[in-house]
Coordinates of C-alpha atoms and ligand atoms in Angstrom, one line a residue:
X1 CA 0.0 0.0 0.0
X2 CA 1.4 3.4 -1.0
X3 CA 1.5 6.3 1.4
X4 CA -1.1 8.0 -0.9
X5 CA -3.6 5.2 -0.6
X6 CA -2.9 5.1 3.2
X7 CA -4.5 8.5 3.7
X8 CA -7.9 7.5 2.3
X9 CA -7.9 4.2 4.1
X10 CA -6.9 5.7 7.4
X11 CA -9.5 8.4 7.2
X12 CA -12.2 6.0 6.4
X13 CA -11.2 3.7 9.3
X14 CA -11.2 6.6 11.7
X15 CA -14.6 7.8 10.5
X16 CA -16.0 4.2 10.9
X17 CA -14.5 3.9 14.4
X18 CA -15.6 7.2 15.9
X19 CA -18.9 8.1 14.4
X20 CA -22.5 6.7 14.4
X21 CA -23.2 4.7 11.3
X22 CA -26.2 6.6 10.1
X23 CA -24.7 7.0 6.7
X24 CA -23.0 4.6 4.3
X25 CA -20.7 6.9 2.4
X26 CA -18.8 6.1 -0.8
X27 CA -15.1 5.4 0.1
X28 CA -13.9 8.9 -0.9
X29 CA -12.4 11.3 1.6
X30 CA -12.7 14.9 0.3
X31 CA -10.1 17.5 1.3
X32 CA -10.9 20.5 -0.9
X33 CA -13.2 21.7 -3.7
X34 CA -13.7 24.3 -6.3
X35 CA -16.6 24.8 -8.7
X36 CA -17.9 21.3 -9.7
X37 CA -14.7 19.5 -8.7
X38 CA -13.4 18.2 -5.4
X39 CA -10.0 16.7 -4.5
X40 CA -9.5 13.9 -2.0
X41 CA -6.8 13.5 0.7
X42 CA -4.7 11.5 -1.8
X43 CA -4.8 14.2 -4.5
X44 CA -7.4 12.4 -6.7
X45 CA -9.9 14.7 -8.4
X46 CA -13.7 14.0 -8.7
X47 CA -16.5 15.7 -10.6
X48 CA -19.2 16.3 -8.0
X49 CA -22.5 15.2 -9.6
X50 CA -24.4 15.2 -6.3
X51 CA -23.7 18.8 -5.2
X52 CA -24.6 18.2 -1.6
X53 CA -28.2 17.1 -2.6
X54 CA -28.5 20.6 -4.2
X55 CA -27.0 22.5 -1.3
X56 CA -24.1 23.2 -3.7
X57 CA -26.1 24.6 -6.6
X58 CA -23.5 27.4 -7.0
X59 CA -20.6 24.9 -6.8
X60 CA -17.9 24.6 -4.2
X61 CA -16.6 27.9 -2.9
X62 CA -18.4 30.2 -5.3
X63 CA -16.1 33.3 -5.3
X64 CA -19.0 35.8 -4.7
X65 CA -20.4 33.7 -1.8
X66 CA -17.0 33.2 -0.2
X67 CA -16.3 36.9 -0.4
X68 CA -19.6 37.7 1.2
X69 CA -18.9 35.2 4.0
X70 CA -15.3 36.5 4.5
X71 CA -16.5 40.1 4.8
X72 CA -19.2 39.1 7.3
X73 CA -16.7 37.0 9.4
X74 CA -14.7 40.2 9.9
X75 CA -17.8 42.2 11.2
X76 CA -20.2 40.1 13.3
X77 CA -21.4 36.5 13.0
X78 CA -24.1 36.0 15.7
X79 CA -26.4 38.2 17.7
X80 CA -29.4 36.0 18.5
X81 CA -32.8 37.3 17.6
X82 CA -32.9 39.1 21.0
X83 CA -31.5 42.0 18.9
X84 CA -31.8 43.0 15.3
X85 CA -28.7 43.1 13.2
X86 CA -28.0 45.1 10.1
X87 CA -28.0 42.2 7.6
X88 CA -31.4 40.7 8.7
X89 CA -33.9 42.9 6.8
X90 CA -31.8 43.0 3.7
X91 CA -31.8 39.2 3.4
X92 CA -35.4 38.7 4.3
X93 CA -36.6 41.4 1.9
X94 CA -34.5 40.0 -0.9
X95 CA -35.8 36.5 -0.3
X96 CA -39.4 37.6 0.1
X97 CA -39.2 39.5 -3.2
X98 CA -37.7 36.5 -4.9
X99 CA -40.6 34.4 -3.7
X100 CA -43.2 37.1 -4.4
X101 CA -44.3 36.8 -0.7
X102 CA -44.8 39.4 2.0
X103 CA -42.8 37.8 4.8
X104 CA -39.9 35.5 5.5
X105 CA -39.1 33.5 8.6
X106 CA -35.4 32.3 8.6
X107 CA -34.3 29.0 10.2
X108 CA -31.2 26.9 9.7
X109 CA -31.8 23.4 8.5
X110 CA -34.4 22.2 6.0
X111 CA -36.2 20.1 8.6
X112 CA -36.6 23.1 10.9
X113 CA -38.2 25.1 8.0
X114 CA -40.6 22.2 7.4
X115 CA -41.4 22.1 11.1
X116 CA -42.0 25.9 10.9
X117 CA -44.4 25.5 8.0
X118 CA -46.3 22.7 9.9
X119 CA -46.6 24.9 13.0
X120 CA -47.7 28.0 11.0
X121 CA -50.3 25.9 9.1
X122 CA -51.7 24.4 12.3
X123 CA -52.0 27.8 14.0
X124 CA -53.5 29.3 10.8
X125 CA -56.0 26.5 10.8
X126 CA -57.1 27.2 14.4
X127 CA -57.0 31.0 14.3
X128 CA -58.0 31.8 10.8
X129 CA -59.8 28.8 9.3
X130 CA -61.6 27.9 12.6
X131 CA -60.6 24.3 12.9
X132 CA -61.4 22.9 16.4
X133 CA -58.4 22.9 18.7
X134 CA -56.1 19.9 18.3
X135 CA -57.9 18.6 15.2
X136 CA -55.8 20.0 12.4
X137 CA -54.9 17.6 9.6
X138 CA -52.1 18.0 7.0
X139 CA -52.1 16.0 3.8
X140 CA -48.7 14.7 2.6
X141 CA -47.7 12.3 -0.3
X142 CA -46.4 8.8 -0.2
X143 CA -42.7 8.7 -1.0
X144 CA -42.2 12.1 0.6
X145 CA -38.9 13.3 2.0
X146 CA -39.2 16.4 4.3
X147 CA -36.4 15.7 6.8
X148 CA -35.5 13.7 9.9
X149 CA -37.2 15.2 13.0
X150 CA -39.6 12.9 14.9
X151 CA -42.7 14.7 13.6
X152 CA -41.5 14.6 10.0
X153 CA -40.5 10.9 10.1
X154 CA -43.9 10.2 11.6
X155 CA -45.4 10.7 8.1
X156 CA -42.6 9.2 6.1
X157 CA -43.5 6.1 4.1
X158 CA -39.9 5.0 3.9
X159 CA -39.4 2.2 6.5
X160 CA -35.7 3.1 7.1
X161 CA -36.7 6.7 8.0
X162 CA -39.8 5.8 10.0
X163 CA -39.6 2.4 11.8
X164 CA -38.6 2.3 15.4
X165 CA -38.9 6.1 15.9
X166 CA -42.4 6.2 17.3
X167 CA -44.6 7.1 19.0
X168 CA -45.6 9.1 16.0
X169 CA -47.0 12.6 15.8
X170 CA -50.6 12.5 14.7
X171 CA -52.4 14.8 12.3
X172 CA -51.0 13.7 9.0
X173 CA -52.8 11.9 6.2
X174 CA -50.8 10.2 3.4
X175 CA -52.1 10.0 -0.2
X176 CA -50.4 8.8 -3.4
X177 CA -48.2 11.4 -5.1
X178 CA -49.5 12.7 -8.4
X179 CA -53.1 11.6 -7.9
X180 CA -55.5 14.7 -7.5
X181 CA -58.6 12.5 -7.0
X182 CA -57.0 10.8 -3.9
X183 CA -56.1 14.2 -2.6
X184 CA -59.6 15.6 -3.1
X185 CA -61.0 12.6 -1.3
X186 CA -58.7 13.1 1.7
X187 CA -59.6 16.7 2.3
X188 CA -61.9 17.2 5.3
X189 CA -63.1 20.4 7.1
X190 CA -60.1 20.0 9.4
X191 CA -57.5 20.0 6.7
X192 CA -55.3 23.0 7.1
X193 CA -52.6 22.2 4.5
X194 CA -51.2 20.1 1.8
X195 CA -47.5 19.6 2.0
X196 CA -45.8 18.5 -1.2
X197 CA -42.4 18.4 -3.0
X198 CA -42.9 19.8 -6.6
X199 CA -40.6 17.0 -7.7
X200 CA -39.8 14.1 -5.2
X201 CA -36.0 14.0 -5.0
X202 CA -35.3 11.2 -2.5
X203 CA -38.0 9.1 -4.1
X204 CA -35.9 9.1 -7.3
X205 CA -36.5 12.5 -8.9
X206 CA -40.2 11.8 -9.6
X207 CA -41.9 14.4 -11.7
X208 CA -45.6 14.5 -11.2
X209 CA -48.0 14.2 -14.1
X210 CA -48.6 17.4 -16.0
X211 CA -51.5 19.3 -14.5
X212 CA -51.3 17.7 -11.1
X213 CA -50.2 20.9 -9.3
X214 CA -52.8 22.9 -11.1
X215 CA -55.5 20.6 -9.8
X216 CA -54.0 20.6 -6.3
X217 CA -53.9 24.4 -6.3
X218 CA -57.6 24.6 -7.4
X219 CA -58.6 22.1 -4.7
X220 CA -56.7 24.0 -2.0
X221 CA -58.2 27.3 -3.0
X222 CA -61.7 25.9 -3.1
X223 CA -61.5 24.1 0.3
X224 CA -59.5 26.9 2.0
X225 CA -56.4 24.7 2.5
X226 CA -52.8 26.0 2.4
X227 CA -50.6 24.7 -0.3
X228 CA -47.1 24.3 1.0
X229 CA -44.3 23.6 -1.5
X230 CA -41.2 22.0 -0.1
X231 CA -38.7 23.5 -2.5
X232 CA -35.7 22.7 -0.3
X233 CA -34.1 20.4 -2.9
X234 CA -36.1 21.4 -6.1
X235 CA -35.9 25.1 -5.7
X236 CA -33.3 27.9 -6.2
X237 CA -32.4 27.2 -9.8
X238 CA -32.1 23.4 -9.8
X239 CA -34.8 22.7 -12.3
X240 CA -34.1 25.6 -14.7
X241 CA -36.5 28.0 -12.9
X242 CA -36.2 29.7 -9.5
X243 CA -38.8 27.3 -8.1
X244 CA -39.8 23.9 -9.6
X245 CA -43.5 24.6 -9.1
X246 CA -43.2 27.5 -11.6
X247 CA -43.1 24.8 -14.3
X248 CA -46.7 24.1 -13.3
X249 CA -47.7 27.8 -13.3
X250 CA -48.8 27.4 -9.7
X251 CA -48.1 29.7 -6.8
X252 CA -48.1 28.0 -3.4
X253 CA -49.2 29.7 -0.2
X254 CA -45.9 28.8 1.5
X255 CA -42.5 28.1 0.1
X256 CA -40.1 26.0 2.3
X257 CA -36.5 26.6 1.3
X258 CA -33.1 25.4 2.5
X259 CA -30.1 23.6 1.1
X260 CA -28.7 26.0 -1.7
X261 CA -30.0 29.0 0.3
X262 CA -26.9 28.6 2.5
X263 CA -24.6 28.7 -0.6
X264 CA -22.9 25.5 0.5
X265 CA -21.3 27.5 3.4
X266 CA -23.7 27.7 6.3
X267 CA -27.1 26.0 7.0
X268 CA -29.8 28.6 6.0
X269 CA -33.4 27.7 5.6
X270 CA -36.6 29.7 5.5
X271 CA -40.4 29.8 5.1
X272 CA -41.9 32.5 2.9
X273 CA -45.6 33.4 2.9
X274 CA -48.0 36.3 2.8
X275 CA -48.9 38.2 6.0
X276 CA -52.3 36.5 6.4
X277 CA -50.5 33.2 6.9
X278 CA -47.1 33.9 8.4
X279 CA -48.5 36.8 10.4
X280 CA -50.3 34.3 12.8
X281 CA -47.0 33.9 14.7
X282 CA -46.6 36.2 17.7
X283 CA -43.5 36.8 19.8
X284 CA -42.4 33.8 21.8
X285 CA -44.3 31.3 19.8
X286 CA -41.5 30.1 17.5
X287 CA -37.7 30.7 17.2
X288 CA -34.2 29.6 16.8
X289 CA -30.9 30.8 18.4
X290 CA -29.1 30.6 15.1
X291 CA -32.0 31.4 12.7
X292 CA -31.3 34.5 10.6
X293 CA -27.8 35.0 12.1
X294 CA -25.6 37.7 10.4
X295 CA -23.3 35.2 8.6
X296 CA -26.3 33.3 7.3
X297 CA -28.0 36.5 6.2
X298 CA -24.9 37.7 4.4
X299 CA -24.5 34.5 2.5
X300 CA -28.2 34.1 1.9
X301 CA -28.4 37.7 0.6
X302 CA -25.7 36.9 -1.9
X303 CA -27.5 33.7 -2.9
X304 CA -30.6 35.8 -3.6
X305 CA -28.5 38.2 -5.6
X306 CA -27.0 35.4 -7.7
X307 CA -30.5 34.0 -8.4
X308 CA -31.8 37.5 -9.3
X309 CA -29.5 37.5 -12.4
X310 CA -31.4 34.5 -13.8
X311 CA -28.0 33.2 -15.0
X312 CA -28.1 30.0 -13.0
X313 CA -31.7 29.2 -13.9
X314 CA -30.7 29.6 -17.6
X315 CA -27.6 27.4 -17.2
X316 CA -29.7 24.7 -15.5
X317 CA -32.3 24.7 -18.2
X318 CA -29.8 24.6 -21.1
X319 CA -27.4 22.1 -19.5
X320 CA -30.3 20.1 -18.2
X321 CA -31.5 19.4 -21.7
X322 CA -28.0 18.1 -22.5
X323 CA -28.0 15.9 -19.4
X324 CA -31.4 14.4 -20.0
X325 CA -30.9 13.8 -23.7
X326 CA -27.4 12.3 -23.0
X327 CA -29.0 9.9 -20.5
X328 CA -31.9 9.1 -22.7
X329 CA -29.4 8.0 -25.4
X330 CA -28.3 5.3 -22.9
X331 CA -31.8 3.7 -22.6
X332 CA -31.3 0.1 -23.7
X333 CA -27.6 0.4 -22.9
X334 CA -28.1 -0.3 -19.2
X335 CA -30.5 2.5 -18.5
X336 CA -34.2 1.6 -18.1
X337 CA -35.8 5.0 -17.5
X338 CA -34.8 8.7 -17.1
X339 CA -36.7 11.4 -15.3
X340 CA -35.8 14.9 -14.5
X341 CA -36.0 18.6 -15.0
X342 CA -33.1 21.1 -15.4
X343 CA -29.8 19.7 -14.1
X344 CA -31.5 17.1 -12.0
X345 CA -32.0 13.5 -13.2
X346 CA -33.1 10.2 -11.7
X347 CA -31.8 7.4 -13.7
X348 CA -33.1 3.8 -13.3
X349 CA -30.4 1.3 -14.3
X350 CA -31.1 -2.3 -15.2
X351 CA -31.0 -4.1 -11.9
X352 CA -29.7 -7.2 -13.6
X353 CA -26.6 -5.3 -14.5
X354 CA -25.6 -3.9 -11.1
X355 CA -27.1 -2.2 -8.1
X356 CA -27.2 1.6 -7.9
X357 CA -24.7 1.4 -5.1
X358 CA -22.3 -0.6 -7.3
X359 CA -22.7 1.9 -10.2
X360 CA -21.9 4.7 -7.8
X361 CA -18.8 2.9 -6.6
X362 CA -17.6 2.3 -10.1
X363 CA -18.4 5.9 -11.0
X364 CA -16.3 7.1 -8.0
X365 CA -13.4 4.9 -9.1
X366 CA -13.6 6.8 -12.5
X367 CA -13.7 10.2 -10.8
X368 CA -17.5 10.9 -10.8
X369 CA -19.4 11.4 -7.6
X370 CA -23.1 10.5 -7.6
X371 CA -25.6 8.9 -5.2
X372 CA -27.9 6.0 -5.5
X373 CA -31.4 6.1 -4.0
X374 CA -33.8 3.2 -3.6
X375 CA -32.0 0.2 -5.2
X376 CA -31.3 0.8 -8.8
X377 CA -31.9 4.6 -9.2
X378 CA -29.1 7.0 -9.4
X379 CA -29.5 10.7 -8.8
X380 CA -27.5 13.1 -10.9
X381 CA -27.5 16.8 -9.7
X382 CA -24.2 18.5 -10.6
X383 CA -23.6 22.1 -9.5
X384 CA -25.3 24.6 -11.8
X385 CA -21.8 26.0 -12.6
X386 CA -20.7 22.8 -14.3
X387 CA -19.3 23.3 -17.8
X388 CA -20.7 21.7 -20.9
X389 CA -17.4 19.8 -21.3
X390 CA -17.5 18.5 -17.7
X391 CA -21.1 17.4 -18.2
X392 CA -20.2 15.5 -21.3
X393 CA -17.3 13.9 -19.4
X394 CA -19.7 12.7 -16.7
X395 CA -22.0 11.2 -19.4
X396 CA -19.1 9.4 -21.1
X397 CA -18.0 7.9 -17.7
X398 CA -21.5 6.9 -16.9
X399 CA -21.8 5.1 -20.3
X400 CA -18.5 3.4 -19.6
X401 CA -19.6 2.1 -16.2
X402 CA -22.9 0.7 -17.7
X403 CA -20.8 -1.0 -20.5
X404 CA -18.9 -2.8 -17.7
X405 CA -15.6 -0.9 -18.2
Ligands
PLP1 C1 -32.9 17.8 2.4 C2 -34.4 18.0 2.4 C3 -35.1 18.3 3.6 C4 -34.4 18.4 4.9 O1 -33.3 19.3 4.9 P1 -32.2 19.2 6.1 O2 -31.4 20.4 5.9 O3 -31.4 17.9 5.8 O4 -32.9 19.1 7.4 C5 -36.4 18.6 3.5 N1 -37.1 18.5 2.4 C6 -36.5 18.2 1.2 C7 -37.3 18.1 -0.1 C8 -35.1 17.9 1.2 O5 -34.5 17.6 0.0

């Protein structure tokens, strides 16, 4: 074993020895990154086609984001919300305008933003809609992924995420994804919200049937139910638009955002909604020590500024077509089905050939980082800053792995 290989092996062994095994990472130990590329502890370079599950939409260490973070590190990083700081309103106004909503409530992780949306919807249900106390129902979809808190895993249909973590939080009703009739049948006078991903990422980049969200929107409006779009993974440029739900010409009542909102630097999440919804919260009813901290706001404001240019959405749309058509060309060559929008694809490979995990291991050996989900599906979501040449390189390597090379 060379010294070079020793670094990776040792780091993997240490991680295995000292940490809980709640992940099964690929055997790659990353030491640095720039743009769409990372370098491991042994100097090997990899093209990052996962992009932190879309937390790295702008790539590793985007110069504008790093500059914003550096500048803020030299001023002030944390105040708590007991005081107001001078980056707070700037970030919240920018994000509210990007969403076309009146108000923003910043949190840190995606799961916290989903929890925030659930609390707001319940309180709105009791105080505005007039649902009897303790009776609020929220409709969610089978195959959902909204995070890992005990309440959120209560309504997960993935046994790995759900089993052994009860007792479960009541008040959630699960319906099939993409089926408006099932949703209509599940709405009761106590329904306060429908919580959906515009595209289900963890489930395998499942794009709902055309017109689904239009019908959901209509039902929600008719029945006085809030439509909450979890755009944590699908939003902020990933699908070629600022929000994935824009493809459906639908405006939700609440956006839930996270991942790329932190620019790949700090955890930043938020809920955005109009005053009649988000205005139900009064002082003391919800909060977070780190939510909306100065460093988060400085980075988040720069993320909003990048998205305001429209450049990343355009790149995602254009390169996304190249990605999807490149993958569709592999149907019959080891690929069974391709789904996606923008620079975001779920690829089902022939299970007789290899598992998704094996494909990702072979891709990693060839310098491409991707992640399997649910058996034989591979998710490709490179940073939106990836070049056309690098994207073609990833497709070539993907074809080579499927060909058994
Ligand atoms: C990642 C994700 C979450 C949870 O975000 P965390 O920051 O990991 O808590 C919620 N919803 C969706 C759609 C996600 O992709």
